[in-house]
Coordinates of C-alpha atoms and ligand atoms in Angstrom, one line a residue:
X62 CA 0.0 0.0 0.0
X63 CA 1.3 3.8 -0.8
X64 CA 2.9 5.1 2.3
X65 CA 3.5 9.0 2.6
X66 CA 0.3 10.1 2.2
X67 CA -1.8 12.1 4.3
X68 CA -3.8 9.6 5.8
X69 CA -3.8 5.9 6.3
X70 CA -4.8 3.8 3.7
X71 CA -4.8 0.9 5.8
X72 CA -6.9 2.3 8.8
X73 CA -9.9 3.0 5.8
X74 CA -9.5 -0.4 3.8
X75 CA -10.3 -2.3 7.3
X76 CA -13.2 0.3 8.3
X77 CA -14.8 0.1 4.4
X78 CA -14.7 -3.8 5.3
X79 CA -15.7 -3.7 8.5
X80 CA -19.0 -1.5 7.5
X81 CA -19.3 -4.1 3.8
X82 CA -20.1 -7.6 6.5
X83 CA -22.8 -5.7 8.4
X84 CA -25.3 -6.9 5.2
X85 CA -28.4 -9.3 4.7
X86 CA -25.9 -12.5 4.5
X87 CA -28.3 -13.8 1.8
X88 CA -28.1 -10.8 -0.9
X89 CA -24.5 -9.2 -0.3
X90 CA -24.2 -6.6 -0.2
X91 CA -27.7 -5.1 1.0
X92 CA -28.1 -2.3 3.5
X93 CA -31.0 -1.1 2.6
X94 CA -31.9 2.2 3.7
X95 CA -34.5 2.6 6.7
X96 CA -33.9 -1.1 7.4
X97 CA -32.7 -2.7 10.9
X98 CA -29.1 -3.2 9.3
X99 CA -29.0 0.0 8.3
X100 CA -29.4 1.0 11.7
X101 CA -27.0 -1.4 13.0
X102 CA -24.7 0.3 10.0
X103 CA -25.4 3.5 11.0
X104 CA -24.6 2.7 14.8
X105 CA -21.4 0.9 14.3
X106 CA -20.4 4.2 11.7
X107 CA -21.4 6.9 14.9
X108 CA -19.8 5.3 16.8
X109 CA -16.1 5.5 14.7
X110 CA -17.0 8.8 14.2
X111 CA -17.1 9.5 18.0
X112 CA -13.9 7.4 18.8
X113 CA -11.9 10.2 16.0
X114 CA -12.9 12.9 18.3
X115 CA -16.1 14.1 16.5
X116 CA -19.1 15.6 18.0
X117 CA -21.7 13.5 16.2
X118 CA -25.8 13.9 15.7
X119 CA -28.5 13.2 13.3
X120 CA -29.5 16.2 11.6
X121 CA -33.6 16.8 11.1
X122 CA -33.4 15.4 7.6
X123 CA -32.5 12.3 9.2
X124 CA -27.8 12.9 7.7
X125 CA -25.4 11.2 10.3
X126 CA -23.2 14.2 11.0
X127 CA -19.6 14.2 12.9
X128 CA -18.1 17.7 13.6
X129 CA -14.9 18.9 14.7
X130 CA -15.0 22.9 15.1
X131 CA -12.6 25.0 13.9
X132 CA -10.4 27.6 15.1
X133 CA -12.2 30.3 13.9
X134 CA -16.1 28.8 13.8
X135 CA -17.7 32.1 11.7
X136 CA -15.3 31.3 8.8
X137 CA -17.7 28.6 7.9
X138 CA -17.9 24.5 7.4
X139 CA -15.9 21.9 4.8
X140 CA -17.9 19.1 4.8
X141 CA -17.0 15.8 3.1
X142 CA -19.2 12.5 3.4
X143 CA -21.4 9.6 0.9
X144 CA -24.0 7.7 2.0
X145 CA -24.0 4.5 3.6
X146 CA -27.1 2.7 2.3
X147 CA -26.9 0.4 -0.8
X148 CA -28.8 -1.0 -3.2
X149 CA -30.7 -4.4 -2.7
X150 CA -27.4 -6.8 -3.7
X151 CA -24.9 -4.0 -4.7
X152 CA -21.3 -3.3 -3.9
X153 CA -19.2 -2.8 -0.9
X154 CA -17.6 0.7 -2.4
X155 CA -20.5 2.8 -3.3
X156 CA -21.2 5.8 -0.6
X157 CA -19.8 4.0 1.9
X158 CA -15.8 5.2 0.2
X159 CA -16.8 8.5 0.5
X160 CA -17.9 8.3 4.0
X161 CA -15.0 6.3 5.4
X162 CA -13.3 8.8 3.2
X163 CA -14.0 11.8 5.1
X164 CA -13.9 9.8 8.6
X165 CA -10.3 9.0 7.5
X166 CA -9.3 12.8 6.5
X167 CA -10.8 14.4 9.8
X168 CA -9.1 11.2 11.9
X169 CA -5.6 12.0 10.2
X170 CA -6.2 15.8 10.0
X171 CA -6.3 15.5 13.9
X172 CA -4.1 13.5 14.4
X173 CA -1.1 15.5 12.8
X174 CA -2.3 17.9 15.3
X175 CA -3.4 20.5 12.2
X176 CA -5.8 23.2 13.4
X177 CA -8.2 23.5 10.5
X178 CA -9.9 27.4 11.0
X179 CA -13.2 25.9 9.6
X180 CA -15.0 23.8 11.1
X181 CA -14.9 20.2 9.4
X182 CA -17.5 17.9 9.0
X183 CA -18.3 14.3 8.4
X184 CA -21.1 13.5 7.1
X185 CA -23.5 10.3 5.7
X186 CA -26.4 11.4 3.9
X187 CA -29.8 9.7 4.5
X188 CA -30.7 7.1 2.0
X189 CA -28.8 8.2 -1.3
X190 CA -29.7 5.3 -3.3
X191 CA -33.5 5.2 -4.5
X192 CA -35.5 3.6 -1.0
X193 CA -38.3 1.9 -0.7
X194 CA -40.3 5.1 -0.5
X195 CA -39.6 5.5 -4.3
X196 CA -37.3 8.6 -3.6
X197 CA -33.2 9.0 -3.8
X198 CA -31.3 11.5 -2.0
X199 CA -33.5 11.9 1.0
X200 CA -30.9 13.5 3.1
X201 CA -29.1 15.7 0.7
X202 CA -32.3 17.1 -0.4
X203 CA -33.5 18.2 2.9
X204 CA -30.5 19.3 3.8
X205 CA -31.0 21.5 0.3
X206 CA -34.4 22.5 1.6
X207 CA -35.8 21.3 -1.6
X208 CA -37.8 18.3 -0.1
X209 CA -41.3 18.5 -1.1
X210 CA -44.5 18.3 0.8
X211 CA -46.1 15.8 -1.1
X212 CA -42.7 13.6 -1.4
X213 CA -42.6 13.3 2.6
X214 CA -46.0 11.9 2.0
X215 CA -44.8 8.7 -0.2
X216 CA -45.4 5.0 1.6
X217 CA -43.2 2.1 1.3
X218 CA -44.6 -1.9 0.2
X219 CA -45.7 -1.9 4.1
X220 CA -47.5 1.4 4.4
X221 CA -45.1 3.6 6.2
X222 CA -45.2 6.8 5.0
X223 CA -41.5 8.7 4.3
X224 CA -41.9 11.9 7.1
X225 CA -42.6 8.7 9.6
X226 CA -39.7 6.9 8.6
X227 CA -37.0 9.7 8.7
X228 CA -38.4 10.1 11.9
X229 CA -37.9 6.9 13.2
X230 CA -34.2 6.8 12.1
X231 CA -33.5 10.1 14.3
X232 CA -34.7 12.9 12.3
X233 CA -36.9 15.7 12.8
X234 CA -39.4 16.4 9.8
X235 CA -41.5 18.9 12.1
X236 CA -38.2 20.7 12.0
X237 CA -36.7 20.2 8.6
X238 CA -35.9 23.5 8.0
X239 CA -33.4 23.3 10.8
X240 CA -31.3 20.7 8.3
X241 CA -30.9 23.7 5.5
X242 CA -27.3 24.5 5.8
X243 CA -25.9 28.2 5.0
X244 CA -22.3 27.6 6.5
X245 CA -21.2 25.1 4.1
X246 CA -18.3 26.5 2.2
X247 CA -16.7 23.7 -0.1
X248 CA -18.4 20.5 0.1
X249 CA -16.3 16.6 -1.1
X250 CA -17.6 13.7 -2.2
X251 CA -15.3 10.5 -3.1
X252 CA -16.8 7.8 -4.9
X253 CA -16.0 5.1 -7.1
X254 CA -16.3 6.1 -10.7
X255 CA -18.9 3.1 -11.9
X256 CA -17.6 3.3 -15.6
X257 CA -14.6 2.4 -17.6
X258 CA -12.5 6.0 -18.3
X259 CA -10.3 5.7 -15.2
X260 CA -8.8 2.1 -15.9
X261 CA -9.1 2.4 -19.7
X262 CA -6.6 5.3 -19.5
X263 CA -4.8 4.1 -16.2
X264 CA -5.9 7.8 -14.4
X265 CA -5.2 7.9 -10.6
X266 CA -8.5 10.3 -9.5
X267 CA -11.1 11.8 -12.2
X268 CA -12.6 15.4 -11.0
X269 CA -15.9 15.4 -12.0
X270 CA -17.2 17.9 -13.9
X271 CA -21.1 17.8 -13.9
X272 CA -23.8 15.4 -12.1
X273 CA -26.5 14.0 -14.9
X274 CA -30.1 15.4 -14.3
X275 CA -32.7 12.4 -12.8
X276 CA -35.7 11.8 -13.9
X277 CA -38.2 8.8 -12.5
X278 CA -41.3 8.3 -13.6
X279 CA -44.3 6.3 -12.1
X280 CA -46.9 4.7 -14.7
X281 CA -49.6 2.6 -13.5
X282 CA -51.7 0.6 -16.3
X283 CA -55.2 -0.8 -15.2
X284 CA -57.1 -3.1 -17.4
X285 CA -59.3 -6.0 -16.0
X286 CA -58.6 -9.6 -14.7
X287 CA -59.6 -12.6 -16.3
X288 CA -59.3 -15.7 -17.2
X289 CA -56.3 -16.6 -19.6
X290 CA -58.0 -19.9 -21.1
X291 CA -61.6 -18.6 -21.8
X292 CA -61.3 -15.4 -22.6
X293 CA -60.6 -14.5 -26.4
X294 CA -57.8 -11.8 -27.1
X295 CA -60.0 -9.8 -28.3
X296 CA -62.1 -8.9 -25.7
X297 CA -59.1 -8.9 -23.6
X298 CA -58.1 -5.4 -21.4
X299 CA -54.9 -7.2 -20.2
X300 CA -52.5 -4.1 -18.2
X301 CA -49.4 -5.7 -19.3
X302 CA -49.9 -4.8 -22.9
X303 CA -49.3 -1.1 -22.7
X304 CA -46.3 -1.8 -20.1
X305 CA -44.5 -4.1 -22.4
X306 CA -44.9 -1.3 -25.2
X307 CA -43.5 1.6 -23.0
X308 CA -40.5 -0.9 -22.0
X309 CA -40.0 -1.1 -26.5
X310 CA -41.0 2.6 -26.6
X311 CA -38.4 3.7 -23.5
X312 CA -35.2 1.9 -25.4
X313 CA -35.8 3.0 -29.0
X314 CA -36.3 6.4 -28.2
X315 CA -33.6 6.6 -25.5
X316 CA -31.2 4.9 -28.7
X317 CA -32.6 7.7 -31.1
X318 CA -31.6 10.3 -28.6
X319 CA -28.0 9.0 -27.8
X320 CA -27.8 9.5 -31.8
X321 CA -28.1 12.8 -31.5
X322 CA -24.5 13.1 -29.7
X323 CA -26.1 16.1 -28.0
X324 CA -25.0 14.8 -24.2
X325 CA -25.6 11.7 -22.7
X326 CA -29.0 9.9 -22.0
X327 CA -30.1 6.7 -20.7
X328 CA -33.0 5.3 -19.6
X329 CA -33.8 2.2 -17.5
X330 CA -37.1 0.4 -16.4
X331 CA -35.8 -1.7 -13.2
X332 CA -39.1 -1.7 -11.6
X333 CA -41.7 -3.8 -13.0
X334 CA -45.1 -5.2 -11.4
X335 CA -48.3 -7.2 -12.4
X336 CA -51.0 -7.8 -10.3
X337 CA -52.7 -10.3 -9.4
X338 CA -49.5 -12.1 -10.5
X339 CA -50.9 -15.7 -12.2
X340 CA -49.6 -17.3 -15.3
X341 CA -53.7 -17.9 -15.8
X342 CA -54.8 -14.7 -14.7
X343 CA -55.2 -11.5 -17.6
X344 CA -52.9 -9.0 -15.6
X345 CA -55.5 -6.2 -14.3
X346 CA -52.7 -4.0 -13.2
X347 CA -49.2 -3.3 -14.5
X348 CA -46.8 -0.8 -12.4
X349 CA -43.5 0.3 -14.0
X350 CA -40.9 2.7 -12.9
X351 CA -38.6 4.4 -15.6
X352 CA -35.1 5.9 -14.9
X353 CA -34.3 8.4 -17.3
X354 CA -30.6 10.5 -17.2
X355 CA -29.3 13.0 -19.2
X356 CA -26.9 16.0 -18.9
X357 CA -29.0 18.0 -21.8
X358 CA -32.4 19.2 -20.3
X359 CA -33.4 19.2 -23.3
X360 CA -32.9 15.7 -24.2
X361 CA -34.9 15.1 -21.2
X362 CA -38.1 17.4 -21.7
X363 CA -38.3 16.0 -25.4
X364 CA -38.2 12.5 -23.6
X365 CA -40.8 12.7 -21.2
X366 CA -42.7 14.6 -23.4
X367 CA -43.3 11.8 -26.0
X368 CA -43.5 9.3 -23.1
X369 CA -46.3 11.4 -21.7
X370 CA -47.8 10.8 -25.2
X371 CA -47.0 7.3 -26.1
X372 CA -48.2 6.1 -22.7
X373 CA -51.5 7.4 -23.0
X374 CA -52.0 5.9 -26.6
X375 CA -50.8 2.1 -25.8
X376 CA -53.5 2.3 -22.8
X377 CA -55.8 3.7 -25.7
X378 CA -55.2 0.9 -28.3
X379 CA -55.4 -2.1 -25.4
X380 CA -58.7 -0.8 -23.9
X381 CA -56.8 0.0 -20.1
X382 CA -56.6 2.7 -18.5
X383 CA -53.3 4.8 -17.7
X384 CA -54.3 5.1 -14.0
X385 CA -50.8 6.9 -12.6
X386 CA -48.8 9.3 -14.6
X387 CA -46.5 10.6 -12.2
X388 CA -43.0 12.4 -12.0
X389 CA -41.4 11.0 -8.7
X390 CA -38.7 13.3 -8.5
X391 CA -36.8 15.4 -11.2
X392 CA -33.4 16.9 -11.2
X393 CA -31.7 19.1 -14.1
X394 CA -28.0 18.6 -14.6
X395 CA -25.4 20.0 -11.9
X396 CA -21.9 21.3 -12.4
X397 CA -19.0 21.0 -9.7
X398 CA -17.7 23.9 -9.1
X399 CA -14.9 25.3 -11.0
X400 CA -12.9 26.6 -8.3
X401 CA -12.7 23.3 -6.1
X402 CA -12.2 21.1 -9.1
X403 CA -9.2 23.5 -10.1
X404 CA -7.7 22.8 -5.8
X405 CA -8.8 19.2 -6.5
X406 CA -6.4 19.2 -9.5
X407 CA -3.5 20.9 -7.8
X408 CA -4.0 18.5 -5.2
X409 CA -3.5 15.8 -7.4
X410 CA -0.8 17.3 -9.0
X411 CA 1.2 17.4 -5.3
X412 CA 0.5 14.4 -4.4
X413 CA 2.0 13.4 -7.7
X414 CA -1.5 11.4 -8.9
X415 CA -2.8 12.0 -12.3
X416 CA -6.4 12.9 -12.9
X417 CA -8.7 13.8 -15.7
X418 CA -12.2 15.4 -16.1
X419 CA -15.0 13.3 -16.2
X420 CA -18.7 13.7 -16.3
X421 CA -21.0 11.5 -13.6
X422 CA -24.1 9.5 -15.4
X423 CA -25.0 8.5 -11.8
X424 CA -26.5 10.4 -9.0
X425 CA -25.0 11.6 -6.1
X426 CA -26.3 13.9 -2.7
X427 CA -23.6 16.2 -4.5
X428 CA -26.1 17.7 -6.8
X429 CA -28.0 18.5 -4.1
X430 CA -25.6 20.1 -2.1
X431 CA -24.6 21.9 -4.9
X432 CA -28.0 24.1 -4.6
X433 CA -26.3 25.0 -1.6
X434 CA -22.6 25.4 -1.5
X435 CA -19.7 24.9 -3.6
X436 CA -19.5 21.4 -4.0
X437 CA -17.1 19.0 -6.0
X438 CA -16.0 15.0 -6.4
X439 CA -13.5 12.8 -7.0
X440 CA -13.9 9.7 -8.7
X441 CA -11.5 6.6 -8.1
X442 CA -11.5 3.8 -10.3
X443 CA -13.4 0.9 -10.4
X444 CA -12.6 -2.9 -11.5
X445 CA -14.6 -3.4 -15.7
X446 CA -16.6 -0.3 -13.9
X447 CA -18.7 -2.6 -12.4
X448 CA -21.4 -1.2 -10.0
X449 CA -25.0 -1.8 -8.5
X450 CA -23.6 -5.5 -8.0
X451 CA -21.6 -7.5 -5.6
X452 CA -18.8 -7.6 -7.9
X453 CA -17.6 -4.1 -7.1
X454 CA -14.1 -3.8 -6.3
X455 CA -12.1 -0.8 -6.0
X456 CA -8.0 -1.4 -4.8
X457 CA -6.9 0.1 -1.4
X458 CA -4.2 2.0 -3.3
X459 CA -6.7 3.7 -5.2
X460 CA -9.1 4.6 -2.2
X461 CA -5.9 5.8 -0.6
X462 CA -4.9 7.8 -3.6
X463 CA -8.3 9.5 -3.5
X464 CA -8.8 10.1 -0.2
X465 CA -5.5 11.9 0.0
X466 CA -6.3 14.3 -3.1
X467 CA -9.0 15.5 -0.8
X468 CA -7.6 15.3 2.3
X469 CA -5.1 17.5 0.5
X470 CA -7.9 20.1 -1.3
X471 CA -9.2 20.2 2.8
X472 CA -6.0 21.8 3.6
X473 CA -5.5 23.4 0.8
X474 CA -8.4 25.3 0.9
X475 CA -8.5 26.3 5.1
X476 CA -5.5 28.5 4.2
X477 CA -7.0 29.7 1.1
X478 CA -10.5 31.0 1.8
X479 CA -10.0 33.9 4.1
Ligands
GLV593 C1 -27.2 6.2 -7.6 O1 -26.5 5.2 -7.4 C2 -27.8 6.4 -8.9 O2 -27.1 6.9 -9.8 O3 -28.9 5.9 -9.0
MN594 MN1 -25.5 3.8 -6.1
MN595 MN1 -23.4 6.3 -4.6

């Protein structure tokens, strides 16, 4: 492992493994957020946050926060944190890097004795990956303030409705204005990149230039149940029909758009439901999620546009019924800011690591915080860019390599921003 770096690569490889085993042994690696293991996470993560000296607490949007103040409190917060919750069966590296990240750069930065002026924080945002609730970002966006009424009004499989749950995992929704944050001054995010441009071109760090814009979309199809032996196909209303079309609809446009080489866009159905759910039984309702990305709002309206469209005619021509046209939650496209990417480079530089510019098609509580500070990442690479799935793999060297480039920016930047 490198030695001479700023922090200790070691100390982070055995916490990132440490946090990976605390999983549903039968789907690694699954912390799913607002589940009993993710509270078991989230307990073993406060409580390494409070043995590096940190004053730790659970913000109102529900974001596991660990703060050191600085010498001179009124010239404002770095923060630097991921999320800790995964995706049903993903991988041990995404969010949780960037969390064990930053607990690694405020252990080390105390540790060499440094007095930062700002005040440093840790922080692991509330249930990054898309929940059970139907929502991403959960944290970051209420610590944006740009949570919405009706969103803190969504219910999981079992009926709980999202205000409950933040609740119930230590925040405050009756106070979520409290979690708006106007002290932030440069905000870090590692994570591992989740594509191929790092290890293609054998690039230490990439500095991420822009975060794609998110759009999911709910569409419910409701036909009638029947019998799939006696009833004739044409007098038929079966739900599936017009879900199957979309799914055609969703991957020929999103190809036809890609064409265009006017920014990327992708689109995804990963949700997909019939009820009642018999091979004899004419599906009476059809529920489908799509996951559509692009860093061209443009791209996007035109998208959901002709989804809005198409949708409403396949319900037409099979006799159903488009019950539930609904945007979930939307996000446009967010740039990191300029001046951190340019201290993350110099960083880079120092250390002696090579980095390139890179655009993110995934999400990240960066965008968010974005709304409300300067706010920047560094990606690390990943093995074949492999993500979402157990596989994931990222080398220690390369988490140490990236951690330092921020641990580095951090310093960089308490002596610059007077
Ligand atoms: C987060 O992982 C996302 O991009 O969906
Ligand atoms: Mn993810
Ligand atoms: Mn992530």
């Amino acid at each position: 492992m490198t030695s001479n770096l700023p922090i200790d690569g070691r100390r982070l490889w055995d916490d990132l493994i440490h946090l990976a085993e605390i999983t549903d042994p039968a789907k690694p690696y699954t912390r799913r957020s607002f589940s009993p293991l993710f509270d078991e996470g989230r307990l073993w993560l406060r409580q390494r946050f409070e043995a590096a000296g940190l004053e730790t607490r659970i913000d109102a949007a529900g974001n596991l926060i660990g703060r050191r103040a600085g010498s001179e409190p009124a010239a404002g917060t770095i923060m630097i944190g991921s999320h800790s919750d995964t995706v049903p069966s993903g991988g041990r590296f995404d969010g949780t890097a960037g969390v064990l990240a930053a607990l690694e750069i405020a252990r080390s930065i105390a540790q060499s004795g440094t007095a930062l002026r700002h005040n440093l924080e840790v922080i692991d945002f509330l249930a990054e990956e898309p929940s059970e609730f139907g929502l991403s970002c959960i944290g970051s966006r209420g610590m944006a303030g740009v949570m919405e009424e009706r969103m803190l009004a969504y219910t999981d499989p079992s009926g709980e409705v999202l205000s409950h749950a933040i609740d119930r995992v230590g925040g405050n929704v009756s106070a979520l204005a409290t979690a708006r944050r106007d002290d932030i001054k440069a905000f870090f995010e590692l994570h591992i990149e989740q594509g191929l441009v790092l290890q293609d071109g054998k690039i230490d760090v990439g500095i991420v230039t822009a975060i794609v814009g998110i759009t999911r979309i709910e569409v419910v199809f409701k036909g009638s149940a029947d019998h799939a032996g006696t009833t004739p196909m044409h007098l038929r209303r079966d739900a599936f029909t017009p879900a199957a079309k979309t799914a055609v609809f969703v991957d020929r446009v999103a190809r036809e758009l890609v064409a265009r080489n006017a920014g990327l866009f992708v689109a995804t159905i990963g949700i997909a439901s019939v009820a009642p759910g018999a091979s004899n039984v004419v599906p009476q309702e059809a529920r489908i999620i799509i996951d559509a990305r692009s860093e061209n709002r443009a791209l996007m309206d035109e998208f959901l546009a002709r989804l809005d469209t198409e949708t409403a005619a396949f319900a037409k021509e099979s006799r159903t019924e488009r019950a539930v046209f609904a945007r979930l939650s939307d996000t446009n496209p967010t740039a990191c800011d300029a001046g951190l990417r340019e201290l993350l480079r110099d960083s880079a530089r120092a250390l002696g690591f090579s980095s390139t510019d890179i655009a993110s098609g995934a999400g990240h509580d960066a965008a968010f915080v974005a709304r409300i500070a300067p706010s920047a990442m560094v990606f690390i690479p990943c093995r074949d860019g492999k993500s979402h799935a157990p596989e994931e793999w990222a080398e220690p060297d390369a988490l140490a390599a990236g951690t330092a480039v921020i641990a580095e920016a951090v310093l960089r930047f308490d002596r610059l921003d007077a």
